[in-house]
């Protein structure tokens, strides 16, 4: 996972302003906290979350998920359709 570069300016700003650099223990805690916030950064707006699911999660799942043959045979996983087939169907309309 690589966080979005759009959050980098805010991360650097918070790293410079929110971390207590004079106390070693608090410094490590602050840096770790800001790193965690940066890597866990997701937009809370519904549209942004929907776009993330549509353009990042679903393509990753469709290309990287390879179910075992027993799951396919048992019917746990079933291929509904492929996007390329849908394009062919709607091109005819």
C-alpha atoms as a PDB file:
ATOM      1  CA  UNK A   1       0.000   0.000   0.000  1.00  0.00           C
ATOM      2  CA  UNK A   2       1.266   3.444  -0.951  1.00  0.00           C
ATOM      3  CA  UNK A   3      -0.610   6.389   0.545  1.00  0.00           C
ATOM      4  CA  UNK A   4      -1.902   9.159  -1.683  1.00  0.00           C
ATOM      5  CA  UNK A   5       0.598  11.901  -2.448  1.00  0.00           C
ATOM      6  CA  UNK A   6      -2.234  14.399  -2.018  1.00  0.00           C
ATOM      7  CA  UNK A   7      -1.971  13.936   1.732  1.00  0.00           C
ATOM      8  CA  UNK A   8       1.780  14.546   1.827  1.00  0.00           C
ATOM      9  CA  UNK A   9       1.652  18.345   2.417  1.00  0.00           C
ATOM     10  CA  UNK A  10      -0.715  17.924   5.377  1.00  0.00           C
ATOM     11  CA  UNK A  11       1.446  15.105   6.722  1.00  0.00           C
ATOM     12  CA  UNK A  12       4.582  17.256   6.575  1.00  0.00           C
ATOM     13  CA  UNK A  13       2.774  20.199   8.157  1.00  0.00           C
ATOM     14  CA  UNK A  14       1.439  18.061  11.006  1.00  0.00           C
ATOM     15  CA  UNK A  15       4.847  16.436  11.423  1.00  0.00           C
ATOM     16  CA  UNK A  16       6.429  19.851  11.854  1.00  0.00           C
ATOM     17  CA  UNK A  17       3.745  21.359  14.093  1.00  0.00           C
ATOM     18  CA  UNK A  18       2.169  18.514  16.069  1.00  0.00           C
ATOM     19  CA  UNK A  19       5.229  16.472  17.063  1.00  0.00           C
ATOM     20  CA  UNK A  20       7.040  17.418  20.255  1.00  0.00           C
ATOM     21  CA  UNK A  21      10.662  17.250  19.126  1.00  0.00           C
ATOM     22  CA  UNK A  22      12.276  18.065  22.509  1.00  0.00           C
ATOM     23  CA  UNK A  23      11.213  14.923  24.394  1.00  0.00           C
ATOM     24  CA  UNK A  24      12.454  11.674  22.809  1.00  0.00           C
ATOM     25  CA  UNK A  25       9.589   9.435  23.964  1.00  0.00           C
ATOM     26  CA  UNK A  26       6.890  11.942  22.964  1.00  0.00           C
ATOM     27  CA  UNK A  27       8.743  12.569  19.700  1.00  0.00           C
ATOM     28  CA  UNK A  28       8.607   8.884  18.723  1.00  0.00           C
ATOM     29  CA  UNK A  29       4.968   8.699  19.777  1.00  0.00           C
ATOM     30  CA  UNK A  30       4.110  11.795  17.725  1.00  0.00           C
ATOM     31  CA  UNK A  31       5.966  10.640  14.632  1.00  0.00           C
ATOM     32  CA  UNK A  32       4.349   7.199  14.822  1.00  0.00           C
ATOM     33  CA  UNK A  33       0.944   8.760  15.334  1.00  0.00           C
ATOM     34  CA  UNK A  34       1.339  11.049  12.318  1.00  0.00           C
ATOM     35  CA  UNK A  35       2.675   8.196  10.167  1.00  0.00           C
ATOM     36  CA  UNK A  36      -0.317   6.112  11.177  1.00  0.00           C
ATOM     37  CA  UNK A  37      -2.691   8.935  10.294  1.00  0.00           C
ATOM     38  CA  UNK A  38      -0.974   9.438   6.949  1.00  0.00           C
ATOM     39  CA  UNK A  39      -1.147   5.760   5.982  1.00  0.00           C
ATOM     40  CA  UNK A  40      -4.705   5.339   7.272  1.00  0.00           C
ATOM     41  CA  UNK A  41      -5.876   8.453   5.497  1.00  0.00           C
ATOM     42  CA  UNK A  42      -9.156   7.977   3.691  1.00  0.00           C
ATOM     43  CA  UNK A  43     -11.602  10.614   2.646  1.00  0.00           C
ATOM     44  CA  UNK A  44     -14.756  10.549   4.705  1.00  0.00           C
ATOM     45  CA  UNK A  45     -16.921  11.921   1.941  1.00  0.00           C
ATOM     46  CA  UNK A  46     -19.207   9.280   0.516  1.00  0.00           C
ATOM     47  CA  UNK A  47     -18.280  10.057  -3.093  1.00  0.00           C
ATOM     48  CA  UNK A  48     -14.552   9.742  -2.420  1.00  0.00           C
ATOM     49  CA  UNK A  49     -15.059   6.469  -0.579  1.00  0.00           C
ATOM     50  CA  UNK A  50     -17.254   5.163  -3.363  1.00  0.00           C
ATOM     51  CA  UNK A  51     -14.655   6.140  -5.965  1.00  0.00           C
ATOM     52  CA  UNK A  52     -11.927   4.433  -3.915  1.00  0.00           C
ATOM     53  CA  UNK A  53     -13.946   1.230  -3.709  1.00  0.00           C
ATOM     54  CA  UNK A  54     -14.828   1.362  -7.410  1.00  0.00           C
ATOM     55  CA  UNK A  55     -11.420   2.256  -8.815  1.00  0.00           C
ATOM     56  CA  UNK A  56      -9.036   0.653  -6.309  1.00  0.00           C
ATOM     57  CA  UNK A  57     -10.628  -2.149  -4.293  1.00  0.00           C
ATOM     58  CA  UNK A  58     -12.837  -3.814  -6.918  1.00  0.00           C
ATOM     59  CA  UNK A  59     -10.117  -3.934  -9.602  1.00  0.00           C
ATOM     60  CA  UNK A  60      -7.631  -5.288  -7.061  1.00  0.00           C
ATOM     61  CA  UNK A  61     -10.074  -7.958  -5.910  1.00  0.00           C
ATOM     62  CA  UNK A  62     -11.021  -8.943  -9.464  1.00  0.00           C
ATOM     63  CA  UNK A  63      -7.396  -9.355 -10.545  1.00  0.00           C
ATOM     64  CA  UNK A  64      -5.732 -10.621  -7.370  1.00  0.00           C
ATOM     65  CA  UNK A  65      -8.398 -12.874  -5.844  1.00  0.00           C
ATOM     66  CA  UNK A  66      -7.961 -16.435  -7.004  1.00  0.00           C
ATOM     67  CA  UNK A  67     -10.371 -18.673  -5.113  1.00  0.00           C
ATOM     68  CA  UNK A  68      -9.532 -22.294  -4.563  1.00  0.00           C
ATOM     69  CA  UNK A  69     -11.174 -24.803  -6.881  1.00  0.00           C
ATOM     70  CA  UNK A  70     -13.203 -26.255  -4.007  1.00  0.00           C
ATOM     71  CA  UNK A  71     -14.815 -22.849  -3.386  1.00  0.00           C
ATOM     72  CA  UNK A  72     -15.658 -22.513  -7.070  1.00  0.00           C
ATOM     73  CA  UNK A  73     -17.058 -26.051  -7.262  1.00  0.00           C
ATOM     74  CA  UNK A  74     -19.120 -25.561  -4.084  1.00  0.00           C
ATOM     75  CA  UNK A  75     -20.607 -22.363  -5.484  1.00  0.00           C
ATOM     76  CA  UNK A  76     -19.069 -19.990  -2.938  1.00  0.00           C
ATOM     77  CA  UNK A  77     -17.570 -17.991  -5.828  1.00  0.00           C
ATOM     78  CA  UNK A  78     -19.401 -17.470  -9.049  1.00  0.00           C
ATOM     79  CA  UNK A  79     -18.515 -15.331 -12.043  1.00  0.00           C
ATOM     80  CA  UNK A  80     -21.519 -13.146 -12.830  1.00  0.00           C
ATOM     81  CA  UNK A  81     -20.140 -11.430 -15.916  1.00  0.00           C
ATOM     82  CA  UNK A  82     -17.114  -9.666 -17.295  1.00  0.00           C
ATOM     83  CA  UNK A  83     -16.975  -5.994 -18.126  1.00  0.00           C
ATOM     84  CA  UNK A  84     -15.831  -6.737 -21.670  1.00  0.00           C
ATOM     85  CA  UNK A  85     -19.005  -8.782 -22.251  1.00  0.00           C
ATOM     86  CA  UNK A  86     -21.144  -5.933 -20.951  1.00  0.00           C
ATOM     87  CA  UNK A  87     -19.472  -3.511 -23.366  1.00  0.00           C
ATOM     88  CA  UNK A  88     -20.258  -5.805 -26.281  1.00  0.00           C
ATOM     89  CA  UNK A  89     -23.895  -6.083 -25.194  1.00  0.00           C
ATOM     90  CA  UNK A  90     -24.421  -2.340 -24.840  1.00  0.00           C
ATOM     91  CA  UNK A  91     -22.585  -1.521 -28.082  1.00  0.00           C
ATOM     92  CA  UNK A  92     -25.373  -3.279 -29.946  1.00  0.00           C
ATOM     93  CA  UNK A  93     -28.065  -1.050 -28.418  1.00  0.00           C
END
